[in-house]
Coordinates of C-alpha atoms in Angstrom, one line a residue:
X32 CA -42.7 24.6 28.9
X33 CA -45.5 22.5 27.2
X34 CA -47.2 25.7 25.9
X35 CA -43.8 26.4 24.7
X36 CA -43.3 23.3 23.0
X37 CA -46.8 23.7 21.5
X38 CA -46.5 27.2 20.0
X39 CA -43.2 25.8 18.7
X40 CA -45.3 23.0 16.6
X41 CA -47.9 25.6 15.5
X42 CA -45.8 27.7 14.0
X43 CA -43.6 25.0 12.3
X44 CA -46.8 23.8 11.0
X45 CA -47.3 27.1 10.0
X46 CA -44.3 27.8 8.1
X47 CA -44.4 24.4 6.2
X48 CA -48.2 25.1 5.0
X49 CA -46.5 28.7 4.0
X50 CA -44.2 26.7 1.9
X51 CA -46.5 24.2 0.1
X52 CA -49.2 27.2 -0.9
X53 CA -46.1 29.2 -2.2
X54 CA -44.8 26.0 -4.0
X55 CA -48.5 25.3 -5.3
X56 CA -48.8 28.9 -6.5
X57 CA -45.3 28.8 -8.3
X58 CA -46.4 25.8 -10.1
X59 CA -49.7 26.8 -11.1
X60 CA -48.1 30.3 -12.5
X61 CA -45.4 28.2 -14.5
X62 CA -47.9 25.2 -16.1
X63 CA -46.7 21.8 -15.3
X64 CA -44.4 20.7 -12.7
X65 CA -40.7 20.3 -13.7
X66 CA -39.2 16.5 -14.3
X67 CA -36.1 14.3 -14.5
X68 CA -36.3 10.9 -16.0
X69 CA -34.4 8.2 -14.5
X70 CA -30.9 7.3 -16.2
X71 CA -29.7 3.7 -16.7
X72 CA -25.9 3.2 -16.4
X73 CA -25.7 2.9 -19.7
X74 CA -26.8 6.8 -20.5
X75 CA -23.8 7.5 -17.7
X76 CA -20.8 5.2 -17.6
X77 CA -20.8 1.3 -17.0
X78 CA -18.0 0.9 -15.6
X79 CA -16.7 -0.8 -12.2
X80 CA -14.8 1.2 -9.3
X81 CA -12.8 -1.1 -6.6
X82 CA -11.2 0.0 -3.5
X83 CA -7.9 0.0 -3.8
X84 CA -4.4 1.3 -1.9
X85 CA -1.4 3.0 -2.7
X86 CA 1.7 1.2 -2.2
X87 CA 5.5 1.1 -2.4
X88 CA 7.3 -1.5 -5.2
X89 CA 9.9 -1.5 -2.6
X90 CA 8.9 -1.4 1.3
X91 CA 11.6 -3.3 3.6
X92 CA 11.0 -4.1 7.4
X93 CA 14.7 -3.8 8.6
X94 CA 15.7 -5.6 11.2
X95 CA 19.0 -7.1 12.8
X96 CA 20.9 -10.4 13.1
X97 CA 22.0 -9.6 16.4
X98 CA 20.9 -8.9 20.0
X99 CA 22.1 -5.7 21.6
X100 CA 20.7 -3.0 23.3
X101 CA 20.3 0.5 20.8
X102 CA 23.1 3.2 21.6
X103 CA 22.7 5.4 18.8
X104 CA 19.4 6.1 16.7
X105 CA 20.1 8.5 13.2
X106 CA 16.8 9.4 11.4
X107 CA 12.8 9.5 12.2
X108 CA 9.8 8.9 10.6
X109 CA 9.9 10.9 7.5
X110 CA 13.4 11.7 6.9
X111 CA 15.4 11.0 3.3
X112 CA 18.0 8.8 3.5
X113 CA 21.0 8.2 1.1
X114 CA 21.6 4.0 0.2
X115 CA 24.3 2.6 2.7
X116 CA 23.6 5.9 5.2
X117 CA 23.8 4.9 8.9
X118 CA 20.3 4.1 10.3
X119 CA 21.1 2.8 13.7
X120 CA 23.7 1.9 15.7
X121 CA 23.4 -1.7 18.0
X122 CA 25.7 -2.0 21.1
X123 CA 28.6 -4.0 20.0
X124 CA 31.5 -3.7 22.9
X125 CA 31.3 -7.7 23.3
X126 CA 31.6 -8.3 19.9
X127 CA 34.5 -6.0 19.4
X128 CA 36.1 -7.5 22.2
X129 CA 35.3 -11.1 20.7
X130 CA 37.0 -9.4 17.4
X131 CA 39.9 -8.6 19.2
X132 CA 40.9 -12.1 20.7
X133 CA 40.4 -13.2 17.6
X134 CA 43.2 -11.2 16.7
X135 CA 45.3 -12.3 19.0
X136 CA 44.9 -15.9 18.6
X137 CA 45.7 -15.2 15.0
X138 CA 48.9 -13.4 16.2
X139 CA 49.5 -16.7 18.4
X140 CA 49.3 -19.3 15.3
X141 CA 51.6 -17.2 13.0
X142 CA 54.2 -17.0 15.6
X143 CA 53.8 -21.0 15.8
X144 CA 54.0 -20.7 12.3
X145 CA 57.3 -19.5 12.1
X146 CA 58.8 -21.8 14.9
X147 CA 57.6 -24.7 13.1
X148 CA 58.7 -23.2 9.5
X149 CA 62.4 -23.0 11.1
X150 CA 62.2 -26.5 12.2
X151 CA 61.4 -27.9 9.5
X152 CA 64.2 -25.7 7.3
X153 CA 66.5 -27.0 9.7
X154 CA 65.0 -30.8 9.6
X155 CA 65.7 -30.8 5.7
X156 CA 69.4 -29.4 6.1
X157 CA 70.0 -32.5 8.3
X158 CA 68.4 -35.2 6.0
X159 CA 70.2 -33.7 2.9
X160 CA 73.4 -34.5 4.9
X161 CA 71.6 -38.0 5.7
X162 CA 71.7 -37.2 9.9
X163 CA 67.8 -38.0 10.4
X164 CA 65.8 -40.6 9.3
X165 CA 63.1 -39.6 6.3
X166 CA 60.3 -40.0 9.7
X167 CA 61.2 -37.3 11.4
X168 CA 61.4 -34.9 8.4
X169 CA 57.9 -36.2 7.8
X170 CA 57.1 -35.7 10.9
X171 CA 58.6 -32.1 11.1
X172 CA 56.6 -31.0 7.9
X173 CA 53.1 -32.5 9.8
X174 CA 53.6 -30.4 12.6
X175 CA 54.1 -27.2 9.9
X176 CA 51.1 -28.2 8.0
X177 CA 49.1 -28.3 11.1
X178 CA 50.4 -24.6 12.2
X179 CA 49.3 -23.2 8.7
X180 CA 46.5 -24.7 9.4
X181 CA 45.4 -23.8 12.6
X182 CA 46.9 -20.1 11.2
X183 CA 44.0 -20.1 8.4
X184 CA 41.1 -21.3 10.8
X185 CA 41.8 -18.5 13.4
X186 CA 42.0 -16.0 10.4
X187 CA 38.6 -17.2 9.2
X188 CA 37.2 -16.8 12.7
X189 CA 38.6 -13.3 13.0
X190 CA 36.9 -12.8 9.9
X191 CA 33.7 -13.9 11.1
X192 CA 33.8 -11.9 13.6
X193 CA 34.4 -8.7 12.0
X194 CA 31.6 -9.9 9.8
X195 CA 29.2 -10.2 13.0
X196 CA 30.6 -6.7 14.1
X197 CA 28.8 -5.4 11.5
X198 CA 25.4 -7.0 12.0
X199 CA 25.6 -4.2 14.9
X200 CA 25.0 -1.3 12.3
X201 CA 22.2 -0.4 10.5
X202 CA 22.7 1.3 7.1
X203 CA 19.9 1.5 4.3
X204 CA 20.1 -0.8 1.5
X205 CA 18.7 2.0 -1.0
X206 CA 17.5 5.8 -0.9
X207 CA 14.3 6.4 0.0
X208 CA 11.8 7.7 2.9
X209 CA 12.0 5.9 6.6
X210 CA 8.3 5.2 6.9
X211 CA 8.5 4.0 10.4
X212 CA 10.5 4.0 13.7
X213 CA 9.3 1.3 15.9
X214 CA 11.8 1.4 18.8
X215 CA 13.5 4.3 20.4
X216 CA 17.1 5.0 22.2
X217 CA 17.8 2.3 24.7
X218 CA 15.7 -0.6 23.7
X219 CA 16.4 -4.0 23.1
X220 CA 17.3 -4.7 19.1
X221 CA 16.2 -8.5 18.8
X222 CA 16.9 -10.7 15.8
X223 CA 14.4 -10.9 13.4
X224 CA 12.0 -7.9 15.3
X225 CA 11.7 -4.8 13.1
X226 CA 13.2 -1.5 13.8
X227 CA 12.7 0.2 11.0
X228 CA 10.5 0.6 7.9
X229 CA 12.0 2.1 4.5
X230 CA 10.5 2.5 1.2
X231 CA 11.3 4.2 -2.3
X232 CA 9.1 6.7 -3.1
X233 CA 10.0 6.9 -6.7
X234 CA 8.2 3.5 -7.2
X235 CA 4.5 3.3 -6.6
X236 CA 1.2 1.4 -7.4
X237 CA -2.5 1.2 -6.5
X238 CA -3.3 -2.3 -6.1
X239 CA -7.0 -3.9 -5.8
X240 CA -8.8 -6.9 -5.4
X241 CA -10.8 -7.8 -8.8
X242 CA -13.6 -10.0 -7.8
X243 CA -14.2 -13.2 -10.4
X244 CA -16.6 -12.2 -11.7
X245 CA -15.2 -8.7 -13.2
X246 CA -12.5 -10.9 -14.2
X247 CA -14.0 -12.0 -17.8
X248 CA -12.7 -10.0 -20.8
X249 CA -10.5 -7.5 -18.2
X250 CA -7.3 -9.2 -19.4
X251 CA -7.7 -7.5 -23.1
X252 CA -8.6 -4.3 -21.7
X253 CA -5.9 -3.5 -19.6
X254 CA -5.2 -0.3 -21.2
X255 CA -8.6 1.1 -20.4
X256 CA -8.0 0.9 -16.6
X257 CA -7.8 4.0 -14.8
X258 CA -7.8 5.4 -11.4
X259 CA -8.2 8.1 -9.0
X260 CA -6.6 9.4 -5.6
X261 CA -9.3 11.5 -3.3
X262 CA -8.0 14.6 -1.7
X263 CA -4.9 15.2 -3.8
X264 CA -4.9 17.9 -6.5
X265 CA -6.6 17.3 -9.9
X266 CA -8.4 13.9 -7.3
X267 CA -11.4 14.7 -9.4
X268 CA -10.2 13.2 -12.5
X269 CA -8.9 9.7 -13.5
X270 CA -4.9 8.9 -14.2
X271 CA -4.1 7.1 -16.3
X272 CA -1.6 4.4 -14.7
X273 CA 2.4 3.8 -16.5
X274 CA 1.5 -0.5 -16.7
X275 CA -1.6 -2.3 -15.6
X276 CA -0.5 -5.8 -14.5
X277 CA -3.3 -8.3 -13.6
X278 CA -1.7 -11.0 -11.6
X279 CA -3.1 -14.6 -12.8
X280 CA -3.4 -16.4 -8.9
X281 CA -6.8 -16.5 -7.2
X282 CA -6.9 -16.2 -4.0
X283 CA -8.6 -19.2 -2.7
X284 CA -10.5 -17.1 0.4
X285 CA -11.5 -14.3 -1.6
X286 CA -12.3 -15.4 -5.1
X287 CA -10.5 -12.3 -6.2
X288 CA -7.3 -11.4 -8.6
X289 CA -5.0 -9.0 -7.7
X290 CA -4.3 -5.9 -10.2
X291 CA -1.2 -3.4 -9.9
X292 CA -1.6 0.1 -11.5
X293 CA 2.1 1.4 -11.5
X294 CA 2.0 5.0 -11.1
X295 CA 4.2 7.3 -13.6
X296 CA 6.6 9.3 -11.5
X297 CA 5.3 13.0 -10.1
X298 CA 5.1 15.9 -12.8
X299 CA 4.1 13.4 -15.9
X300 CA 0.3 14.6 -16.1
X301 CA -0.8 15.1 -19.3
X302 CA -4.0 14.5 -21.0
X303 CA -4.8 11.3 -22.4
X304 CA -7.8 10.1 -24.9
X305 CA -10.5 11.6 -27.2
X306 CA -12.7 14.3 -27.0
X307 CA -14.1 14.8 -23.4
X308 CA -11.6 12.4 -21.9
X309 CA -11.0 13.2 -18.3
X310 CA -8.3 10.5 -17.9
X311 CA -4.7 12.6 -17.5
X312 CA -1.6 10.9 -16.8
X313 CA 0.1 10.8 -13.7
X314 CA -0.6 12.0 -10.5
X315 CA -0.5 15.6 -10.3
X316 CA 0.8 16.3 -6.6
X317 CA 4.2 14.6 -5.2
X318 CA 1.7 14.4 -2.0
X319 CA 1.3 10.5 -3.3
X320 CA 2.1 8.2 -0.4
X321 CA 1.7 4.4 0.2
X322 CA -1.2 3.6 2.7
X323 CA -3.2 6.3 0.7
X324 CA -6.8 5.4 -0.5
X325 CA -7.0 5.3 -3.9
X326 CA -10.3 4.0 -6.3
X327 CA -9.7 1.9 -9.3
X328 CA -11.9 2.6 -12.2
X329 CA -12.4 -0.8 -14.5
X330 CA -13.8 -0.4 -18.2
X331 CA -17.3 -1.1 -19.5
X332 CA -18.3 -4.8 -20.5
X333 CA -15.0 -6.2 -18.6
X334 CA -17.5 -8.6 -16.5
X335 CA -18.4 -11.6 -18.4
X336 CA -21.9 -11.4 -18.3
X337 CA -24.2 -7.7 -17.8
X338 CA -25.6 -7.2 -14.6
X339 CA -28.9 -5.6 -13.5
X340 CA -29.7 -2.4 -15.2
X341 CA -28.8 0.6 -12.8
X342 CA -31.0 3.5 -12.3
X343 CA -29.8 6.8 -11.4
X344 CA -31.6 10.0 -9.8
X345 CA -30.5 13.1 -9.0
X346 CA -30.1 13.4 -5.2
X347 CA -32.4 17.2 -5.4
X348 CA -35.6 14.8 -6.8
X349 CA -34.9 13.1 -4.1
X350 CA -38.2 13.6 -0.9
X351 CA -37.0 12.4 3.1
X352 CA -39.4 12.5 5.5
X353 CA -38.1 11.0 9.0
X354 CA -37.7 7.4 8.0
X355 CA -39.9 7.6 4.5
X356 CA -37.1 8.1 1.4
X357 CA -38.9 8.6 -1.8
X358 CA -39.6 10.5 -4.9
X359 CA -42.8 11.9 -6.8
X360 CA -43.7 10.3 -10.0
X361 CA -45.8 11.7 -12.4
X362 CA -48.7 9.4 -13.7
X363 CA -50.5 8.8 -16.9
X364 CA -52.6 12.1 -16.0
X365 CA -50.5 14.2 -15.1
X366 CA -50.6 13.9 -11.3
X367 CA -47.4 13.6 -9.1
X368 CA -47.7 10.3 -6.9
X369 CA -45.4 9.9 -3.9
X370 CA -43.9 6.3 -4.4
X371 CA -41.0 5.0 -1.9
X372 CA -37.9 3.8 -2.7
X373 CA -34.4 2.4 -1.6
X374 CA -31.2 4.2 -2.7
X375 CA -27.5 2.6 -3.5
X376 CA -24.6 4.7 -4.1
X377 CA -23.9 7.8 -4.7
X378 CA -21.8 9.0 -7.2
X379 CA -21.3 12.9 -7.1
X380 CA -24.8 14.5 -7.5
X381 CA -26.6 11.0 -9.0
X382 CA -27.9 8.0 -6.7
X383 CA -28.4 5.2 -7.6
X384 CA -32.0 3.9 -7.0
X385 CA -32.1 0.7 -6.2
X386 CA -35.9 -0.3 -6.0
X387 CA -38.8 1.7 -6.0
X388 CA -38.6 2.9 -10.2
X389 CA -38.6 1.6 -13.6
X390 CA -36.9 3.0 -16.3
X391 CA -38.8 5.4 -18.6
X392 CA -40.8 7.0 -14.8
X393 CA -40.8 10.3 -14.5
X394 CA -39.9 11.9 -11.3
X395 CA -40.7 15.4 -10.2
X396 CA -37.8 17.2 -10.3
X397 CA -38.9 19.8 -6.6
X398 CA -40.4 17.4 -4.9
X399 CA -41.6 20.1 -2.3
X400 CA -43.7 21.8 -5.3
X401 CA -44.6 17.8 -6.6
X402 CA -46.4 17.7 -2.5
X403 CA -47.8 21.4 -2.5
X404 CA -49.6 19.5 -5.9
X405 CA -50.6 16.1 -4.8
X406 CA -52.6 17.6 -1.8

């Protein structure tokens, strides 16, 4: 096994000096060794991107006002529902049983109603004729009083009841799309726990947390503010967004402001800006969902003061060896130099080079042909 392993390294070692003599010979048939110079974010774009997330306008946690256990359960994760459509159904036998007494105590009082409506009919027949005293006439319209009386408070209590009746049926307060089902058939519906999640898809935005120090001119350049959604159709460019709206609280924790890109409704892409503008509006796909992540592009010089310059590289120039990450630099003679460097982010086939350059170095663009020279 360890002559194996050996033979193995020979002949990678091989192959590899293979390589650098055909890279050498390539470069000395074609002259001078191919370069890319080092672009500041200024020569690409200077703008910002934030993380942001899709959202509804309108997201409601239903829940109930009642405890019961759940009997009947309509829709799922996913489905359409009409406004004031049946979402679930509570167990309500007590109540309707409660409803019913209340009926019938309501039934009760009327019938008092009318006994004491008679007496006193009769009570004022016999003081017209003077054969009662004007107390007991008084006291024969108290004791009607009192029966309309007790008549309206049991018809507000059966009212109240059908009322709480209700509390045992679900319906949705608009149309939309039931995002979540958190209980199933047979559990316990408590107050205030939620059952279901609804939203209204026809109403989205990408929100994101601006940090203060973005914050600076951003206000007047609202406009400007685009955004992208990956792994949608047409992700690759930036939409334009219906309204901007930067909220004016900080959040004390954070140090950040909160902006809202409302997005135009599915099918209004078109394209926006001047020449080679790549900002469209709307998203293309009705794919658009909240919870969806979604990166929020803010425009050049909206931070009060300029950062550091940025340097970008493209990711080919770019030379890893085990842990060593670096690039070849041509000097003053002519001679690539290996020099190492730390990278930032990437941003499609550019990185970022965070230390290790200066602006105006030139970097071999092969850096296998820049090693086959150095040696």
């Amino acid at each position: 096994m360890k002559c194996l392993h050996r033979m193995s390294l020979v002949a990678l070692a091989a192959l590899s000096m293979v390589g650098a003599a055909s890279a050498a010979e390539s470069v000395a048939e074609g002259g001078a060794l191919a370069t890319v110079e080092l672009r500041s974010a200024a020569g690409q774009s200077n703008e910002t991107s934030l993380d942001g997330v899709v959202e509804a306008v309108r997201q409601t946690r239903l829940s109930t006002q009642v405890a019961g256990a759940i009997v009947a359960l309509q829709v799922k994760a996913g489905d359409r529902v009409k406004a004031g459509q049946e979402l679930l159904r509570i167990d309500a036998s007590a109540a309707q049983q409660g409803v019913a007494a209340s009926a019938s105590q309501v039934e009760a009082a009327q019938a008092q109603l009318k006994v004491a409506a008679s007496e006193l009919a009769r009570q004022r027949q016999l003081h017209q004729k003077q054969y009662i005293s004007q107390a007991a006439l008084e006291r024969s319209q108290a004791q009607w009083e009192a029966a309309q009386a007790q008549v309206n408070a049991l018809q507000a209590q059966t009212r109240v009841a059908q009322a709480q009746s209700g509390f045992f049926l679900l319906k949705a307060p608009y149309a939309g799309v039931v995002s979540e089902v958190a209980v199933t058939l047979g559990d316990m519906a408590l107050p205030g726990r939620p059952l279901l999640t609804l939203h209204d898809p026809s109403a989205l935005r990408v929100t994101a947390a601006v940090p203060q120090a973005l914050l600076g001119s951003l206000s007047s350049k609202l406009d400007q503010v685009r955004y992208e959604i990956n792994g949608l159709a047409g992700s690759a460019a930036r939409l334009q967004p219906a309204s901007v709206e930067l909220l004016p609280t900080i959040d004390a924790a954070s140090h950040t402001a909160q902006i809202r890109l409302a997005l135009p409704p599915a099918g209004a892409a078109g394209a926006v800006g001047g020449a080679g503008a790549t900002a469209v509006v709307g998203p293309a796909s009705t794919a658009v969902m909240p919870g969806l992540f979604a990166r929020v592009w803010l425009p050049a010089g909206a931070s009060a003061k300029a950062g550091p310059q940025r340097l970008f590289l493209p990711a080919s120039a770019i030379l890893r060896r085990a842990e060593l990450t670096g690039a070849y630099v041509i000097d003053a003679q002519g001679k690539p130099r290996l020099r190492q460097v730390r990278l930032g982010r990437v941003s499609g086939d550019q990185v970022e080079v965070l230390t290790g350059l200066r602006p105006g170095d030139k970097v071999a663009a092969d850096p296998q042909a820049a090693a086959a020279v150095a040696r």
